[in-house]
Amino acid sequence: MNKVLLIIKREFNSRVKKRSFIIMTILGPLLFAALMIAPIVLMRLEDDEFKKVAVIDETGMFFNSIPNTKYLQFENVSLQYYDNLTASYNLTKAKEDLKNTDYYALLYIPHTAVQTNIGVVQLISFRQPNMALKLHISNSMEKKLEDIKLTIKAEEFGLTEEDVTNILTVVNTRIEVVTTTLDEKGEEKQSSTEIAMIIGYICGFLIYMFVFMYGSMVMRGVIEEKTSRIVEVIVSSVKPFQLMIGKIIGVALVGLTQFLLWVVLTFVLVFFGQRILLKDYNPEKFNPNPAVVGSTLDNQTNAPDEKALKYEEAFKAVFSVNYVQVVTFFIFYFIGGYLLYAAMFAIVGSAVDNETDTQQFMLPISLPLILGIIVMMQVINNPASSLSYWFSIIPFTSPIVMMVRIPFGVPISDLIISMLLLIISFVFMTWFAAKIYRVGILMYGKKVNYKELWKWFKYKN
Amino acid sequence: MKHALIIENIEKRFANHLALDDVSIQVPEASIYGLLGPNGAGKTTLIRIVNQITAPDRGKVYFNGEPISSKHISLIGYLPEERGLYKKMKVGEQALYLCQLKGLSRQDALKGLKKWFEKFEIQSWWDKKVEELSKGMAQKVQFIITVLHNPTLLIFDEPFSGFDPINANLLKQEILELKRNGATIIFSTHNMSSVEEICDYVALINRSRKVLEGEINEVRTNYTSNIYEIQFEGFVNIIETSLSHEYKILQVDKNLKDTIIKIELLNKNISSNDILKRFLEFGNISMFRRYLPKMEDVFIKVVGEANSLTE
C-alpha cells in the first residue's frame, strides 16, 4: 500500500508541475467566468432597445399586473384575437400577424397557467428574447398569483397580516417562461436558455473532455514507461497492478485538483465580476437626476433602481442552480467515468510500443464517448425520453448523459441504478485491464490485435 | 555448500510456446553465476520468474532455503537488459523514488545515494534531467539504484552494454567487490570473455532447456579436445611435412625467433609425452600446454551441436 502511495505521489507531482497544467488551470476559470458574466453583459447591450409585447391573456388575470418599464411596453391584444364561434383565442392568427406588426414578441397566457403550481406561459418571438424580459414577466406574474392566492386563502381562513407573512415564507409559486422562436417561415422552434440547461450542457461536455484528457494521460504515461524501458525496473519492486492503479489514481487526483481549482477560481472571478458590475450600475452614481427619469414611459417603477435590480435578478438566476448538487454529482460521474475509461486507456497503452500505434485500439473508447455527446444533444430537447433514460443508465455513456439530465430533475431511483452500475463496471474494467496490462507492459515489438489481447487476458499470472 | 537460490523443475508456457522446460539451477552463496544462452533461449523469462514478475506454471524457487515470496523483493536487486529511466525526471529525485519503491526509507535512500554519487564522482548530475545524460551515464545511475538497498541477490542482465572500456572495468570491479561483501550475483550476458573473467559457475540454457551447468573451469576442461599449444624456436615447414598424418595444424603464429603452433591430435592413442618427444627434435621448446577452450568455444559447440541435431 505504501508503494502505491509512492507511485500516486510521483504521478501527481510530475504532472502538476508541468507548464501545460498550470496554463490550463488559469485559462479555464477565465473562460467559465466569461461564460457566466456574458449573459449579463449581453443583457445590458440589448436593454436600450424599446420593445412592445402583445399579450393574449386567457385568464384575464395578469395583464394589468405586468408593469411597463422604460424599455418594455405590454399591450393587451386578447380581444382582437378572440374567436366568438369557437369561444377561444386564435393563436395561429396572432402568430402570423406578429410578422407584420411592430410587436417584438407575443406573450400567450393560457388557462392552464394558473391551474398548477408551475404555470407555463409562452413567449413567441422571431428573435431569442433576452433574460431580462423573461425574468420581468415571470416575476410579475408570480407576484400577482401569490397575491391572489394569498387574498383568497387569507379571507377563507380569516388570517391576520402576521399569519400571512408567516405563510408567505412558505408559499412559493414559480412561473416558467417557455420561449418559442419562430423562423422565417413562421415555424416554431423550441429553444431554451435556462441556465440550468446550460450548466448541464457544460457539465456533460466537461466530463467528455476530462475523460478523454486524463484517460489519454494515463495511456501516454503507460507508453512512456514502456518506451523508456523503466517498467521492468519498477515491476521488479512492485506488482504491475500497483503500478497501474497508482498511475490511474495519481492522474485522477490531477484531474480533481484542476477541476476544484477551476470551480474556486471561477467563483472568485464571478463574485468580483458581479461586484464590479453592480458597482458600476449603482443607481445614484449612474443616474444622478431622478427627475429626468420620472418623465419617461415608465410610470410604475423607479427607473434608477430598475437597472440595478435587473442585474441582481440576472445574478440571482445564475446562482439559482443548486451548484452544490451539480458539483457533487459532477465529481462522482467524473471519477466514475474516468476510472472506467482510464482502465481501457491503460490497456491500449500497455498493448502498443508507441503512440502512433494506439489508433487501432481507440475506436472502442471514443465510440461510446462520442455517442454520449450525440445523445446529450437529444437529451436537452427531450429529457424524459426512453433514449435519455437508457443512455443515462448504461455506464459507458451515463457520466455524460446523466450530467445533462440532472438539472432537469432525475428520480432518485434512476440515479442510484446509474451510479451503482457505473461503480460495478469500473471495478470490473479495472480487473480486466490489470490482467492484460501486466502482460502487455513487458511485450515489445509485437504486432498486437484484439485476439492477442484476449490471449494475454487468459494468461495465468 | 549453501545455496542462495535454488530453482527446481521450472516450466513456463506462453500460449503455444514453451519458454522454459524443466529447468533446475542451484546458485551457491557469494558466487558469481553466469547465465548463458542464445537469444530467445528463455533466460529473461527465468530471470523474471526469480524476480516474481511472472510466475512459473510448474516448479519451485527457493530463496535462502525458503519458498520465494514478496518479502524477498527487497533482498533482490535487478538490472534488466531492457532498462531505462523516466526521461523528464531529475536524476536524484528519480533515484530516490526507485529506491523507496524497493522499500528503503527516504532518509536511508538519500544517505546511500549521496555516498555512491560521491564514489562515482557524479554529484553534479543530481539535479540534471535524465534526458541530458548519455547512455553510459544513465547506466551508471541505474547500477547505483540496483545495488543501493544492499540486496543479497543481484541479477545483472547484460550489465556492460553501453559502457566504454574504462567504465566497464569500473563496473566489473564493483561487481567483484559486491561478491567479496557476500552478495550472490547472477550474471546474464553474451559477452563470453567477461564470463571467463568474473564467473565462478555457469549454466547454459538453449531452447528452453538447461544443457550445461557447473563450475566454470570444470566446464571448460570437460570440453577440452585433443588440442595442444607449443611454443618453440625453429621452423614450421618441417613439422608440416613430417607429421601431417598424426596431427592437424590449426594455427601457426610466428615471431622473430619463436613459433607458436596449435595442433589437434588425430590419433587418440598418442599421449602428451609422445608429442613432446617428437617436438624435441624440432627446436627449443619454451612452452607446452593443453589448450583450455574459451567459453565462447564451449558455447558455440554446445549450442551449435544442439541446433544442428534438430534442424
PDB file of N, CA and C in Angstrom, chain A residues 42-125:
ATOM      1  N   LEU A  42     -24.491  40.953 -22.119  1.00  0.00           N
ATOM      2  CA  LEU A  42     -25.324  40.983 -23.321  1.00  0.00           C
ATOM      3  C   LEU A  42     -26.649  41.667 -23.030  1.00  0.00           C
ATOM      4  N   MET A  43     -27.195  41.353 -21.857  1.00  0.00           N
ATOM      5  CA  MET A  43     -28.454  41.935 -21.454  1.00  0.00           C
ATOM      6  C   MET A  43     -28.362  43.463 -21.444  1.00  0.00           C
ATOM      7  N   ARG A  44     -27.238  43.919 -20.949  1.00  0.00           N
ATOM      8  CA  ARG A  44     -27.010  45.346 -20.868  1.00  0.00           C
ATOM      9  C   ARG A  44     -27.030  45.957 -22.272  1.00  0.00           C
ATOM     10  N   LEU A  45     -26.427  45.255 -23.239  1.00  0.00           N
ATOM     11  CA  LEU A  45     -26.381  45.757 -24.603  1.00  0.00           C
ATOM     12  C   LEU A  45     -27.781  45.827 -25.201  1.00  0.00           C
ATOM     13  N   GLU A  46     -28.593  44.841 -24.904  1.00  0.00           N
ATOM     14  CA  GLU A  46     -29.907  44.756 -25.508  1.00  0.00           C
ATOM     15  C   GLU A  46     -30.907  45.679 -24.826  1.00  0.00           C
ATOM     16  N   ASP A  47     -30.601  46.012 -23.613  1.00  0.00           N
ATOM     17  CA  ASP A  47     -31.513  46.748 -22.757  1.00  0.00           C
ATOM     18  C   ASP A  47     -32.059  48.024 -23.380  1.00  0.00           C
ATOM     19  N   ASP A  48     -31.199  48.677 -24.125  1.00  0.00           N
ATOM     20  CA  ASP A  48     -31.532  50.026 -24.585  1.00  0.00           C
ATOM     21  C   ASP A  48     -32.567  50.025 -25.701  1.00  0.00           C
ATOM     22  N   GLU A  49     -32.920  48.842 -26.162  1.00  0.00           N
ATOM     23  CA  GLU A  49     -33.865  48.769 -27.268  1.00  0.00           C
ATOM     24  C   GLU A  49     -35.304  48.804 -26.723  1.00  0.00           C
ATOM     25  N   PHE A  50     -36.149  49.598 -27.301  1.00  0.00           N
ATOM     26  CA  PHE A  50     -37.534  49.681 -26.854  1.00  0.00           C
ATOM     27  C   PHE A  50     -38.340  48.540 -27.481  1.00  0.00           C
ATOM     28  N   LYS A  51     -39.068  47.816 -26.653  1.00  0.00           N
ATOM     29  CA  LYS A  51     -39.809  46.668 -27.171  1.00  0.00           C
ATOM     30  C   LYS A  51     -41.277  46.766 -26.790  1.00  0.00           C
ATOM     31  N   LYS A  52     -42.118  46.378 -27.755  1.00  0.00           N
ATOM     32  CA  LYS A  52     -43.557  46.273 -27.469  1.00  0.00           C
ATOM     33  C   LYS A  52     -43.926  44.790 -27.477  1.00  0.00           C
ATOM     34  N   VAL A  53     -44.660  44.367 -26.468  1.00  0.00           N
ATOM     35  CA  VAL A  53     -45.047  42.963 -26.402  1.00  0.00           C
ATOM     36  C   VAL A  53     -46.562  42.869 -26.413  1.00  0.00           C
ATOM     37  N   ALA A  54     -47.075  42.072 -27.352  1.00  0.00           N
ATOM     38  CA  ALA A  54     -48.517  41.828 -27.414  1.00  0.00           C
ATOM     39  C   ALA A  54     -48.876  40.740 -26.409  1.00  0.00           C
ATOM     40  N   VAL A  55     -50.027  40.886 -25.748  1.00  0.00           N
ATOM     41  CA  VAL A  55     -50.388  39.899 -24.739  1.00  0.00           C
ATOM     42  C   VAL A  55     -51.759  39.310 -25.044  1.00  0.00           C
ATOM     43  N   ILE A  56     -51.833  37.979 -25.083  1.00  0.00           N
ATOM     44  CA  ILE A  56     -53.138  37.311 -25.117  1.00  0.00           C
ATOM     45  C   ILE A  56     -53.285  36.614 -23.774  1.00  0.00           C
ATOM     46  N   ASP A  57     -54.218  37.095 -22.984  1.00  0.00           N
ATOM     47  CA  ASP A  57     -54.345  36.585 -21.629  1.00  0.00           C
ATOM     48  C   ASP A  57     -55.673  35.858 -21.482  1.00  0.00           C
ATOM     49  N   GLU A  58     -55.614  34.526 -21.540  1.00  0.00           N
ATOM     50  CA  GLU A  58     -56.839  33.733 -21.432  1.00  0.00           C
ATOM     51  C   GLU A  58     -57.431  33.805 -20.033  1.00  0.00           C
ATOM     52  N   THR A  59     -56.583  34.017 -19.075  1.00  0.00           N
ATOM     53  CA  THR A  59     -57.085  34.028 -17.705  1.00  0.00           C
ATOM     54  C   THR A  59     -57.694  35.372 -17.343  1.00  0.00           C
ATOM     55  N   GLY A  60     -57.259  36.412 -18.056  1.00  0.00           N
ATOM     56  CA  GLY A  60     -57.764  37.736 -17.758  1.00  0.00           C
ATOM     57  C   GLY A  60     -57.254  38.286 -16.442  1.00  0.00           C
ATOM     58  N   MET A  61     -56.292  37.608 -15.843  1.00  0.00           N
ATOM     59  CA  MET A  61     -55.827  37.978 -14.513  1.00  0.00           C
ATOM     60  C   MET A  61     -54.563  38.829 -14.533  1.00  0.00           C
ATOM     61  N   PHE A  62     -53.756  38.602 -15.556  1.00  0.00           N
ATOM     62  CA  PHE A  62     -52.378  39.065 -15.426  1.00  0.00           C
ATOM     63  C   PHE A  62     -52.053  40.362 -16.132  1.00  0.00           C
ATOM     64  N   PHE A  63     -52.874  40.709 -17.154  1.00  0.00           N
ATOM     65  CA  PHE A  63     -52.421  41.804 -18.000  1.00  0.00           C
ATOM     66  C   PHE A  63     -51.995  43.032 -17.202  1.00  0.00           C
ATOM     67  N   ASN A  64     -52.820  43.395 -16.271  1.00  0.00           N
ATOM     68  CA  ASN A  64     -52.511  44.614 -15.530  1.00  0.00           C
ATOM     69  C   ASN A  64     -51.399  44.442 -14.523  1.00  0.00           C
ATOM     70  N   SER A  65     -51.071  43.221 -14.263  1.00  0.00           N
ATOM     71  CA  SER A  65     -50.041  43.009 -13.241  1.00  0.00           C
ATOM     72  C   SER A  65     -48.644  42.911 -13.828  1.00  0.00           C
ATOM     73  N   ILE A  66     -48.534  42.973 -15.162  1.00  0.00           N
ATOM     74  CA  ILE A  66     -47.193  43.036 -15.750  1.00  0.00           C
ATOM     75  C   ILE A  66     -46.897  44.493 -16.064  1.00  0.00           C
ATOM     76  N   PRO A  67     -46.070  45.113 -15.257  1.00  0.00           N
ATOM     77  CA  PRO A  67     -45.878  46.564 -15.431  1.00  0.00           C
ATOM     78  C   PRO A  67     -45.017  46.896 -16.642  1.00  0.00           C
ATOM     79  N   ASN A  68     -45.282  48.021 -17.240  1.00  0.00           N
ATOM     80  CA  ASN A  68     -44.402  48.518 -18.297  1.00  0.00           C
ATOM     81  C   ASN A  68     -43.144  49.086 -17.653  1.00  0.00           C
ATOM     82  N   THR A  69     -42.074  49.040 -18.405  1.00  0.00           N
ATOM     83  CA  THR A  69     -40.834  49.631 -17.900  1.00  0.00           C
ATOM     84  C   THR A  69     -40.329  50.637 -18.921  1.00  0.00           C
ATOM     85  N   LYS A  70     -39.149  51.116 -18.657  1.00  0.00           N
ATOM     86  CA  LYS A  70     -38.558  52.101 -19.553  1.00  0.00           C
ATOM     87  C   LYS A  70     -38.468  51.578 -20.978  1.00  0.00           C
ATOM     88  N   TYR A  71     -38.143  50.317 -21.083  1.00  0.00           N
ATOM     89  CA  TYR A  71     -37.914  49.758 -22.419  1.00  0.00           C
ATOM     90  C   TYR A  71     -38.959  48.733 -22.825  1.00  0.00           C
ATOM     91  N   LEU A  72     -39.848  48.434 -21.950  1.00  0.00           N
ATOM     92  CA  LEU A  72     -40.827  47.403 -22.258  1.00  0.00           C
ATOM     93  C   LEU A  72     -42.244  47.961 -22.169  1.00  0.00           C
ATOM     94  N   GLN A  73     -43.039  47.648 -23.204  1.00  0.00           N
ATOM     95  CA  GLN A  73     -44.431  48.062 -23.164  1.00  0.00           C
ATOM     96  C   GLN A  73     -45.298  46.863 -23.517  1.00  0.00           C
ATOM     97  N   PHE A  74     -46.265  46.579 -22.644  1.00  0.00           N
ATOM     98  CA  PHE A  74     -47.150  45.438 -22.886  1.00  0.00           C
ATOM     99  C   PHE A  74     -48.511  45.944 -23.356  1.00  0.00           C
ATOM    100  N   GLU A  75     -48.993  45.330 -24.421  1.00  0.00           N
ATOM    101  CA  GLU A  75     -50.310  45.740 -24.935  1.00  0.00           C
ATOM    102  C   GLU A  75     -51.224  44.530 -24.994  1.00  0.00           C
ATOM    103  N   ASN A  76     -52.409  44.686 -24.457  1.00  0.00           N
ATOM    104  CA  ASN A  76     -53.353  43.585 -24.445  1.00  0.00           C
ATOM    105  C   ASN A  76     -54.046  43.473 -25.799  1.00  0.00           C
ATOM    106  N   VAL A  77     -53.854  42.347 -26.457  1.00  0.00           N
ATOM    107  CA  VAL A  77     -54.490  42.145 -27.759  1.00  0.00           C
ATOM    108  C   VAL A  77     -55.484  40.994 -27.682  1.00  0.00           C
ATOM    109  N   SER A  78     -55.844  40.593 -26.495  1.00  0.00           N
ATOM    110  CA  SER A  78     -56.703  39.430 -26.294  1.00  0.00           C
ATOM    111  C   SER A  78     -58.006  39.546 -27.095  1.00  0.00           C
ATOM    112  N   LEU A  79     -58.672  40.693 -27.016  1.00  0.00           N
ATOM    113  CA  LEU A  79     -59.980  40.847 -27.655  1.00  0.00           C
ATOM    114  C   LEU A  79     -59.887  40.718 -29.167  1.00  0.00           C
ATOM    115  N   GLN A  80     -58.773  41.244 -29.656  1.00  0.00           N
ATOM    116  CA  GLN A  80     -58.547  41.240 -31.102  1.00  0.00           C
ATOM    117  C   GLN A  80     -58.573  39.832 -31.696  1.00  0.00           C
ATOM    118  N   TYR A  81     -58.080  38.873 -30.906  1.00  0.00           N
ATOM    119  CA  TYR A  81     -57.967  37.511 -31.441  1.00  0.00           C
ATOM    120  C   TYR A  81     -58.988  36.555 -30.832  1.00  0.00           C
ATOM    121  N   TYR A  82     -59.969  37.110 -30.127  1.00  0.00           N
ATOM    122  CA  TYR A  82     -60.975  36.237 -29.552  1.00  0.00           C
ATOM    123  C   TYR A  82     -61.958  35.822 -30.633  1.00  0.00           C
ATOM    124  N   ASP A  83     -62.080  34.516 -30.784  1.00  0.00           N
ATOM    125  CA  ASP A  83     -62.967  33.977 -31.804  1.00  0.00           C
ATOM    126  C   ASP A  83     -64.283  33.590 -31.125  1.00  0.00           C
ATOM    127  N   ASN A  84     -65.352  34.326 -31.436  1.00  0.00           N
ATOM    128  CA  ASN A  84     -66.626  34.078 -30.758  1.00  0.00           C
ATOM    129  C   ASN A  84     -67.220  32.723 -31.111  1.00  0.00           C
ATOM    130  N   LEU A  85     -66.935  32.260 -32.333  1.00  0.00           N
ATOM    131  CA  LEU A  85     -67.525  30.993 -32.787  1.00  0.00           C
ATOM    132  C   LEU A  85     -67.014  29.817 -31.949  1.00  0.00           C
ATOM    133  N   THR A  86     -65.686  29.787 -31.760  1.00  0.00           N
ATOM    134  CA  THR A  86     -65.124  28.639 -31.023  1.00  0.00           C
ATOM    135  C   THR A  86     -64.941  28.961 -29.547  1.00  0.00           C
ATOM    136  N   ALA A  87     -65.240  30.173 -29.196  1.00  0.00           N
ATOM    137  CA  ALA A  87     -65.065  30.634 -27.821  1.00  0.00           C
ATOM    138  C   ALA A  87     -63.640  30.402 -27.331  1.00  0.00           C
ATOM    139  N   SER A  88     -62.659  30.663 -28.249  1.00  0.00           N
ATOM    140  CA  SER A  88     -61.256  30.538 -27.836  1.00  0.00           C
ATOM    141  C   SER A  88     -60.434  31.600 -28.557  1.00  0.00           C
ATOM    142  N   TYR A  89     -59.167  31.685 -28.195  1.00  0.00           N
ATOM    143  CA  TYR A  89     -58.301  32.692 -28.813  1.00  0.00           C
ATOM    144  C   TYR A  89     -57.586  32.090 -30.005  1.00  0.00           C
ATOM    145  N   ASN A  90     -57.522  32.845 -31.077  1.00  0.00           N
ATOM    146  CA  ASN A  90     -56.902  32.357 -32.306  1.00  0.00           C
ATOM    147  C   ASN A  90     -55.397  32.651 -32.276  1.00  0.00           C
ATOM    148  N   LEU A  91     -54.698  31.722 -31.711  1.00  0.00           N
ATOM    149  CA  LEU A  91     -53.259  31.914 -31.518  1.00  0.00           C
ATOM    150  C   LEU A  91     -52.507  31.870 -32.839  1.00  0.00           C
ATOM    151  N   THR A  92     -52.977  30.999 -33.722  1.00  0.00           N
ATOM    152  CA  THR A  92     -52.333  30.844 -35.020  1.00  0.00           C
ATOM    153  C   THR A  92     -52.315  32.170 -35.772  1.00  0.00           C
ATOM    154  N   LYS A  93     -53.457  32.835 -35.764  1.00  0.00           N
ATOM    155  CA  LYS A  93     -53.542  34.099 -36.474  1.00  0.00           C
ATOM    156  C   LYS A  93     -52.633  35.140 -35.819  1.00  0.00           C
ATOM    157  N   ALA A  94     -52.610  35.092 -34.504  1.00  0.00           N
ATOM    158  CA  ALA A  94     -51.761  36.026 -33.766  1.00  0.00           C
ATOM    159  C   ALA A  94     -50.295  35.863 -34.144  1.00  0.00           C
ATOM    160  N   LYS A  95     -49.898  34.621 -34.298  1.00  0.00           N
ATOM    161  CA  LYS A  95     -48.503  34.352 -34.682  1.00  0.00           C
ATOM    162  C   LYS A  95     -48.204  34.870 -36.069  1.00  0.00           C
ATOM    163  N   GLU A  96     -49.151  34.639 -36.950  1.00  0.00           N
ATOM    164  CA  GLU A  96     -48.965  35.131 -38.328  1.00  0.00           C
ATOM    165  C   GLU A  96     -48.839  36.649 -38.345  1.00  0.00           C
ATOM    166  N   ASP A  97     -49.714  37.279 -37.581  1.00  0.00           N
ATOM    167  CA  ASP A  97     -49.727  38.736 -37.568  1.00  0.00           C
ATOM    168  C   ASP A  97     -48.454  39.338 -36.980  1.00  0.00           C
ATOM    169  N   LEU A  98     -47.814  38.551 -36.134  1.00  0.00           N
ATOM    170  CA  LEU A  98     -46.627  39.040 -35.438  1.00  0.00           C
ATOM    171  C   LEU A  98     -45.574  39.557 -36.411  1.00  0.00           C
ATOM    172  N   LYS A  99     -45.566  38.900 -37.587  1.00  0.00           N
ATOM    173  CA  LYS A  99     -44.591  39.258 -38.604  1.00  0.00           C
ATOM    174  C   LYS A  99     -44.836  40.677 -39.139  1.00  0.00           C
ATOM    175  N   ASN A 100     -46.097  41.028 -39.223  1.00  0.00           N
ATOM    176  CA  ASN A 100     -46.442  42.281 -39.896  1.00  0.00           C
ATOM    177  C   ASN A 100     -46.609  43.471 -38.951  1.00  0.00           C
ATOM    178  N   THR A 101     -46.594  43.202 -37.684  1.00  0.00           N
ATOM    179  CA  THR A 101     -46.738  44.303 -36.740  1.00  0.00           C
ATOM    180  C   THR A 101     -45.387  44.661 -36.149  1.00  0.00           C
ATOM    181  N   ASP A 102     -45.367  45.720 -35.357  1.00  0.00           N
ATOM    182  CA  ASP A 102     -44.095  46.123 -34.773  1.00  0.00           C
ATOM    183  C   ASP A 102     -43.904  45.522 -33.380  1.00  0.00           C
ATOM    184  N   TYR A 103     -44.713  44.536 -33.064  1.00  0.00           N
ATOM    185  CA  TYR A 103     -44.519  43.862 -31.774  1.00  0.00           C
ATOM    186  C   TYR A 103     -43.235  43.043 -31.798  1.00  0.00           C
ATOM    187  N   TYR A 104     -42.531  43.123 -30.706  1.00  0.00           N
ATOM    188  CA  TYR A 104     -41.290  42.348 -30.594  1.00  0.00           C
ATOM    189  C   TYR A 104     -41.628  40.896 -30.305  1.00  0.00           C
ATOM    190  N   ALA A 105     -42.639  40.692 -29.462  1.00  0.00           N
ATOM    191  CA  ALA A 105     -42.986  39.326 -29.083  1.00  0.00           C
ATOM    192  C   ALA A 105     -44.455  39.245 -28.730  1.00  0.00           C
ATOM    193  N   LEU A 106     -44.918  37.989 -28.659  1.00  0.00           N
ATOM    194  CA  LEU A 106     -46.299  37.729 -28.285  1.00  0.00           C
ATOM    195  C   LEU A 106     -46.276  36.880 -27.021  1.00  0.00           C
ATOM    196  N   LEU A 107     -46.912  37.385 -25.966  1.00  0.00           N
ATOM    197  CA  LEU A 107     -46.971  36.633 -24.724  1.00  0.00           C
ATOM    198  C   LEU A 107     -48.331  35.968 -24.622  1.00  0.00           C
ATOM    199  N   TYR A 108     -48.342  34.654 -24.522  1.00  0.00           N
ATOM    200  CA  TYR A 108     -49.594  33.913 -24.500  1.00  0.00           C
ATOM    201  C   TYR A 108     -49.746  33.266 -23.124  1.00  0.00           C
ATOM    202  N   ILE A 109     -50.788  33.684 -22.404  1.00  0.00           N
ATOM    203  CA  ILE A 109     -51.024  33.128 -21.065  1.00  0.00           C
ATOM    204  C   ILE A 109     -52.266  32.249 -21.140  1.00  0.00           C
ATOM    205  N   PRO A 110     -52.070  30.911 -21.197  1.00  0.00           N
ATOM    206  CA  PRO A 110     -53.233  30.016 -21.317  1.00  0.00           C
ATOM    207  C   PRO A 110     -53.939  29.842 -19.960  1.00  0.00           C
ATOM    208  N   HIS A 111     -55.132  29.254 -20.012  1.00  0.00           N
ATOM    209  CA  HIS A 111     -55.883  28.960 -18.775  1.00  0.00           C
ATOM    210  C   HIS A 111     -55.029  28.152 -17.803  1.00  0.00           C
ATOM    211  N   THR A 112     -54.291  27.199 -18.415  1.00  0.00           N
ATOM    212  CA  THR A 112     -53.560  26.219 -17.601  1.00  0.00           C
ATOM    213  C   THR A 112     -52.497  26.869 -16.717  1.00  0.00           C
ATOM    214  N   ALA A 113     -52.148  28.119 -17.053  1.00  0.00           N
ATOM    215  CA  ALA A 113     -51.056  28.770 -16.326  1.00  0.00           C
ATOM    216  C   ALA A 113     -51.343  28.870 -14.830  1.00  0.00           C
ATOM    217  N   VAL A 114     -52.630  28.930 -14.470  1.00  0.00           N
ATOM    218  CA  VAL A 114     -52.926  29.108 -13.050  1.00  0.00           C
ATOM    219  C   VAL A 114     -53.434  27.812 -12.411  1.00  0.00           C
ATOM    220  N   GLN A 115     -53.484  26.754 -13.205  1.00  0.00           N
ATOM    221  CA  GLN A 115     -54.074  25.528 -12.669  1.00  0.00           C
ATOM    222  C   GLN A 115     -53.083  24.639 -11.921  1.00  0.00           C
ATOM    223  N   THR A 116     -51.809  24.829 -12.173  1.00  0.00           N
ATOM    224  CA  THR A 116     -50.816  24.009 -11.468  1.00  0.00           C
ATOM    225  C   THR A 116     -49.845  24.911 -10.709  1.00  0.00           C
ATOM    226  N   ASN A 117     -48.997  24.300  -9.946  1.00  0.00           N
ATOM    227  CA  ASN A 117     -48.044  25.087  -9.174  1.00  0.00           C
ATOM    228  C   ASN A 117     -46.955  25.681 -10.050  1.00  0.00           C
ATOM    229  N   ILE A 118     -46.659  24.985 -11.148  1.00  0.00           N
ATOM    230  CA  ILE A 118     -45.728  25.580 -12.099  1.00  0.00           C
ATOM    231  C   ILE A 118     -46.521  25.926 -13.347  1.00  0.00           C
ATOM    232  N   GLY A 119     -46.845  27.188 -13.483  1.00  0.00           N
ATOM    233  CA  GLY A 119     -47.610  27.622 -14.634  1.00  0.00           C
ATOM    234  C   GLY A 119     -46.687  27.890 -15.801  1.00  0.00           C
ATOM    235  N   VAL A 120     -47.151  27.521 -17.003  1.00  0.00           N
ATOM    236  CA  VAL A 120     -46.307  27.734 -18.169  1.00  0.00           C
ATOM    237  C   VAL A 120     -46.978  28.742 -19.085  1.00  0.00           C
ATOM    238  N   VAL A 121     -46.251  29.792 -19.417  1.00  0.00           N
ATOM    239  CA  VAL A 121     -46.749  30.740 -20.405  1.00  0.00           C
ATOM    240  C   VAL A 121     -45.772  30.756 -21.566  1.00  0.00           C
ATOM    241  N   GLN A 122     -46.275  31.177 -22.744  1.00  0.00           N
ATOM    242  CA  GLN A 122     -45.398  31.139 -23.925  1.00  0.00           C
ATOM    243  C   GLN A 122     -45.025  32.549 -24.361  1.00  0.00           C
ATOM    244  N   LEU A 123     -43.756  32.680 -24.704  1.00  0.00           N
ATOM    245  CA  LEU A 123     -43.300  33.949 -25.254  1.00  0.00           C
ATOM    246  C   LEU A 123     -42.834  33.660 -26.671  1.00  0.00           C
ATOM    247  N   ILE A 124     -43.581  34.196 -27.641  1.00  0.00           N
ATOM    248  CA  ILE A 124     -43.304  33.859 -29.046  1.00  0.00           C
ATOM    249  C   ILE A 124     -42.663  35.060 -29.717  1.00  0.00           C
ATOM    250  N   SER A 125     -41.509  34.811 -30.336  1.00  0.00           N
ATOM    251  CA  SER A 125     -40.821  35.930 -30.974  1.00  0.00           C
ATOM    252  C   SER A 125     -39.970  35.430 -32.117  1.00  0.00           C
TER     253      SER A 125
END
